[in-house]
Amino acid sequence: MRDTKKLTQMALLTAIALGIFMLEAQLPSPVPVPGVKLGLANIITLAAMLLLGRREAGLVLLMRVVMGAIFAGSPSTFLFSAAGGTLAYLCMCLLTARIPAQRLWVTSALAALAHNAGQLAACALIVKTPGLMAYAPVLALSGVATGVFTGLAAMYLLRALDKAGWRHD
Amino acid sequence: MKDRKTILWILAFALLCLLSAAALLWMGRDKPPAQVALITVDGELWERIELDRVTESYDLLIDTPYGQNLVHVEPGAISVTEADCPDRVCASMGKLEPGGLPIVCMPHHLVIELEARDTDA
């Protein structure tokens, strides 16, 4: 039935996203700034949004974040990831209806900015240090750069999947 | 391929990047050398170090329920040299710079920043 196919696709995407996430976690960061990272696993989140829908993409994201935190992080890491991820996900949900697939890179960049803003806000609340706002410009720049990159990658991925027979909007 | 909306978006992001870069430059403008460093965990003061009064370098261990960070204090400078957090980004941040980013170890809720001076030249 259709649900089984969807379930299988979600499981597959989750596994791939988790693999990408773990791999990226092993690579040393080229930029010595906390909070700056490529976020390559979000290529899958974006693709899932257009392939399967908001709820399904949300589940894939949730599963990946939970397992990623178990395998590669500490409880604190999970909190920050969740804060950023939730805001980014909400942003994606709002935008995929309004921004066409040909401009997925825009959705991705805005979601990346939302992610960084969420993480920064969560961090500022926990350490209660307003001086942390000094990170805003750097995170804005990195958000745009990484967002555009993962967005473009997701667009190419969708095009390839299209040719392979995976339907999407 | 590039229609009007795409170009508008490109301009919007370019503007954001320009403003951010400008903000960074403004933050890094001529500042007096590091004077007082504040080490906080969960927002609570762990230690206040007057860097300009330090004569001999020493290492300070910050041991909290979140984890451990080894801080190196020297005349006029402070940095994190070792940590047991998952990514150790804090240890790669180098010395705290006036007008630069505070050193942060997110998993350990640790922040090392320079005390804001009351009189700004």
XYZ file of C-alpha atoms in Angstrom:
290
model
C 0.000 0.000 0.000
C 1.045 3.585 -0.372
C 1.807 3.996 3.320
C 4.418 1.279 3.302
C 6.207 2.897 0.412
C 6.203 6.227 2.221
C 7.426 4.601 5.411
C 10.268 2.939 3.566
C 11.232 6.180 1.872
C 11.219 7.989 5.207
C 13.370 5.309 6.807
C 15.813 5.457 3.923
C 16.074 9.230 4.053
C 16.525 9.152 7.825
C 19.359 6.672 7.535
C 21.067 8.726 4.851
C 20.631 11.964 6.779
C 22.043 10.345 9.910
C 24.999 9.009 7.945
C 25.736 12.453 6.518
C 25.361 13.999 9.956
C 27.741 11.543 11.626
C 30.279 11.925 8.845
C 30.216 15.694 9.071
C 30.623 15.449 12.843
C 33.900 13.592 12.368
C 35.389 16.244 10.112
C 37.346 18.994 11.867
C 35.744 22.391 11.514
C 37.616 24.638 9.072
C 36.315 27.672 10.919
C 37.067 27.880 14.665
C 33.735 29.412 15.561
C 31.121 27.585 17.648
C 27.879 27.202 15.719
C 29.370 27.433 12.243
C 28.902 24.195 10.369
C 27.875 22.990 6.948
C 24.716 21.219 8.059
C 24.860 18.866 5.080
C 22.245 16.550 6.561
C 19.704 19.259 5.862
C 20.015 18.505 2.174
C 17.905 15.479 3.054
C 15.462 17.494 5.151
C 14.868 19.869 2.258
C 14.510 17.076 -0.267
C 12.118 15.226 2.057
C 9.985 18.356 2.339
C 9.418 18.470 -1.377
C 9.270 14.716 -1.909
C 7.103 13.587 0.963
C 5.596 16.611 2.672
C 5.900 18.631 5.861
C 4.958 16.031 8.422
C 7.082 13.334 6.893
C 10.083 15.643 6.593
C 9.526 16.672 10.208
C 9.629 13.068 11.342
C 12.773 12.370 9.335
C 14.385 15.432 10.915
C 13.294 14.510 14.434
C 14.572 10.959 14.105
C 17.877 12.143 12.720
C 18.382 14.757 15.457
C 17.517 12.318 18.256
C 19.760 9.554 16.983
C 22.484 12.025 16.083
C 22.483 13.340 19.629
C 22.625 9.824 21.056
C 25.509 8.755 18.852
C 27.523 11.929 18.521
C 26.607 14.424 21.171
C 25.814 15.278 24.752
C 22.433 16.208 26.258
C 23.388 19.874 25.944
C 24.133 19.433 22.272
C 20.682 17.971 21.754
C 19.058 20.991 23.358
C 20.833 23.437 21.103
C 20.254 21.305 18.013
C 16.579 21.032 18.879
C 16.183 24.773 19.352
C 17.802 25.590 16.042
C 16.220 22.651 14.253
C 12.691 23.479 15.413
C 12.933 27.060 14.232
C 14.471 25.972 10.931
C 11.771 23.365 10.423
C 8.969 25.855 11.096
C 10.628 28.232 8.682
C 10.781 25.532 6.015
C 7.133 24.643 6.562
C 6.053 28.237 6.061
C 8.244 28.832 3.074
C 7.876 25.713 0.933
C 4.284 26.701 0.287
C 5.291 30.192 -0.816
C 8.675 29.765 -2.478
C 8.779 27.577 -5.586
C 11.122 24.600 -5.929
C 13.295 26.505 -8.386
C 14.212 28.819 -5.502
C 14.743 26.117 -2.917
C 18.113 27.689 -2.168
C 16.274 30.721 -0.785
C 14.166 28.554 1.520
C 17.314 26.759 2.595
C 19.224 29.973 3.315
C 16.345 31.407 5.342
C 15.959 28.141 7.247
C 19.696 28.106 7.951
C 19.450 31.653 9.305
C 16.521 30.582 11.451
C 18.525 27.625 12.715
C 21.450 29.805 13.717
C 19.154 32.354 15.324
C 17.467 29.597 17.322
C 20.773 28.158 18.480
C 22.113 31.563 19.431
C 18.966 32.392 21.356
C 19.001 29.042 23.181
C 22.655 29.509 24.042
C 22.107 33.077 25.248
C 19.256 31.914 27.487
C 21.366 29.168 29.029
C 24.549 31.117 29.649
C 22.649 34.331 30.376
C 25.355 36.358 28.683
C 24.185 39.131 26.338
C 27.751 39.427 25.041
C 26.965 36.303 23.046
C 25.123 38.485 20.540
C 28.541 39.288 19.107
C 28.103 35.990 17.263
C 25.140 37.275 15.263
C 27.051 38.721 12.260
C 29.257 35.646 11.869
C 26.270 33.311 12.133
C 24.345 35.418 9.615
C 27.169 35.139 7.089
C 27.654 31.438 7.653
C 23.887 30.871 7.578
C 23.541 32.436 4.149
C 26.603 30.661 2.761
C 25.779 27.183 4.077
C 22.054 27.618 3.393
C 22.603 28.487 -0.246
C 25.043 25.597 -0.632
C 22.808 22.927 0.905
C 19.800 24.372 -0.936
C 21.537 24.069 -4.286
C 22.707 20.565 -3.399
C 19.126 19.617 -2.531
C 17.943 20.992 -5.855
C 20.437 18.827 -7.720
C 19.450 15.842 -5.597
C 15.786 16.345 -6.434
C 16.573 16.598 -10.107
C 18.505 13.325 -9.985
C 15.728 11.618 -7.999
C 13.213 12.912 -10.508
C 15.062 11.157 -13.295
C 15.203 8.006 -11.164
C 11.456 8.042 -10.770
C 10.825 9.650 -7.369
C 7.945 12.062 -7.881
C 7.918 15.464 -6.193
C 6.035 18.760 -6.323
C 16.690 31.273 -15.550
C 17.158 34.347 -13.409
C 13.880 36.168 -13.197
C 13.135 39.303 -11.187
C 12.284 37.544 -7.934
C 15.492 35.543 -7.961
C 17.509 38.697 -8.457
C 15.682 40.400 -5.607
C 16.470 37.510 -3.297
C 20.122 37.564 -4.346
C 20.260 41.281 -3.591
C 18.565 40.793 -0.230
C 21.066 38.145 0.857
C 23.966 40.180 -0.486
C 22.777 43.129 1.575
C 22.550 40.991 4.694
C 26.076 39.729 4.134
C 27.389 43.266 3.603
C 25.741 44.501 6.792
C 27.121 41.534 8.732
C 30.609 42.094 7.388
C 30.349 45.769 8.260
C 29.212 44.856 11.771
C 32.223 42.584 12.175
C 34.588 45.310 11.059
C 32.953 47.797 13.375
C 33.216 45.386 16.289
C 36.905 44.853 15.580
C 37.736 48.561 15.399
C 40.614 49.947 17.464
C 40.229 48.588 20.922
C 42.593 48.751 23.892
C 44.343 45.455 24.679
C 42.568 42.836 26.794
C 42.290 43.874 30.420
C 39.797 41.873 32.475
C 38.502 38.448 31.529
C 35.293 37.007 32.927
C 34.772 33.269 33.043
C 31.145 32.264 33.517
C 29.346 28.942 33.674
C 25.559 29.015 33.259
C 25.820 32.770 33.482
C 27.338 32.661 36.947
C 30.776 34.091 37.537
C 33.416 31.394 37.910
C 36.458 33.647 37.978
C 37.417 37.213 37.191
C 40.982 37.604 35.971
C 42.813 40.894 35.535
C 44.943 39.955 32.557
C 47.057 43.095 32.726
C 48.120 42.208 36.271
C 49.226 38.685 35.397
C 52.993 38.303 35.610
C 53.429 34.549 35.252
C 51.481 32.262 32.937
C 49.388 29.553 34.540
C 46.705 27.034 33.729
C 43.243 27.043 35.253
C 41.027 23.966 35.257
C 37.307 24.583 34.989
C 35.666 21.454 36.312
C 31.872 21.445 36.221
C 29.179 18.774 36.043
C 29.101 19.524 32.300
C 32.750 18.697 31.726
C 36.254 20.041 31.931
C 38.036 22.892 30.188
C 41.671 23.820 30.671
C 42.252 27.550 30.423
C 45.681 29.051 29.833
C 46.214 32.469 31.393
C 49.191 34.590 30.424
C 50.082 38.295 30.728
C 47.427 40.044 28.653
C 45.844 36.954 27.114
C 43.578 33.999 27.864
C 42.634 30.942 25.866
C 41.228 27.432 26.151
C 43.869 24.810 25.506
C 42.082 21.563 26.325
C 38.511 20.399 26.716
C 36.566 17.160 26.854
C 33.530 18.355 24.953
C 32.488 16.517 21.753
C 33.794 19.058 19.246
C 36.535 20.967 21.080
C 35.837 24.090 19.019
C 36.479 26.178 22.136
C 40.053 24.929 22.214
C 40.616 25.969 18.610
C 39.362 29.504 19.100
C 42.722 30.811 20.227
C 43.256 33.830 22.440
C 40.460 36.121 23.423
C 40.672 39.331 21.405
C 39.245 42.752 22.283
C 36.484 43.369 19.744
C 36.421 39.672 18.858
C 34.106 36.820 19.718
C 33.804 35.593 23.301
C 35.168 32.079 23.749
C 32.254 29.706 24.143
C 32.019 26.033 24.981
C 28.332 25.355 24.361
C 28.123 21.810 25.756
C 29.749 23.016 28.965
C 27.726 26.230 29.212
C 31.018 28.076 29.459
C 31.689 31.619 28.294
C 34.954 33.539 28.535
C 34.597 37.176 27.615
C 36.260 40.494 28.239
C 34.649 42.709 30.806
C 32.954 45.686 29.212
C 34.767 48.825 30.119
C 32.759 51.648 31.643
C 34.564 54.373 29.789
C 34.689 53.850 26.046
C 37.174 56.159 24.312
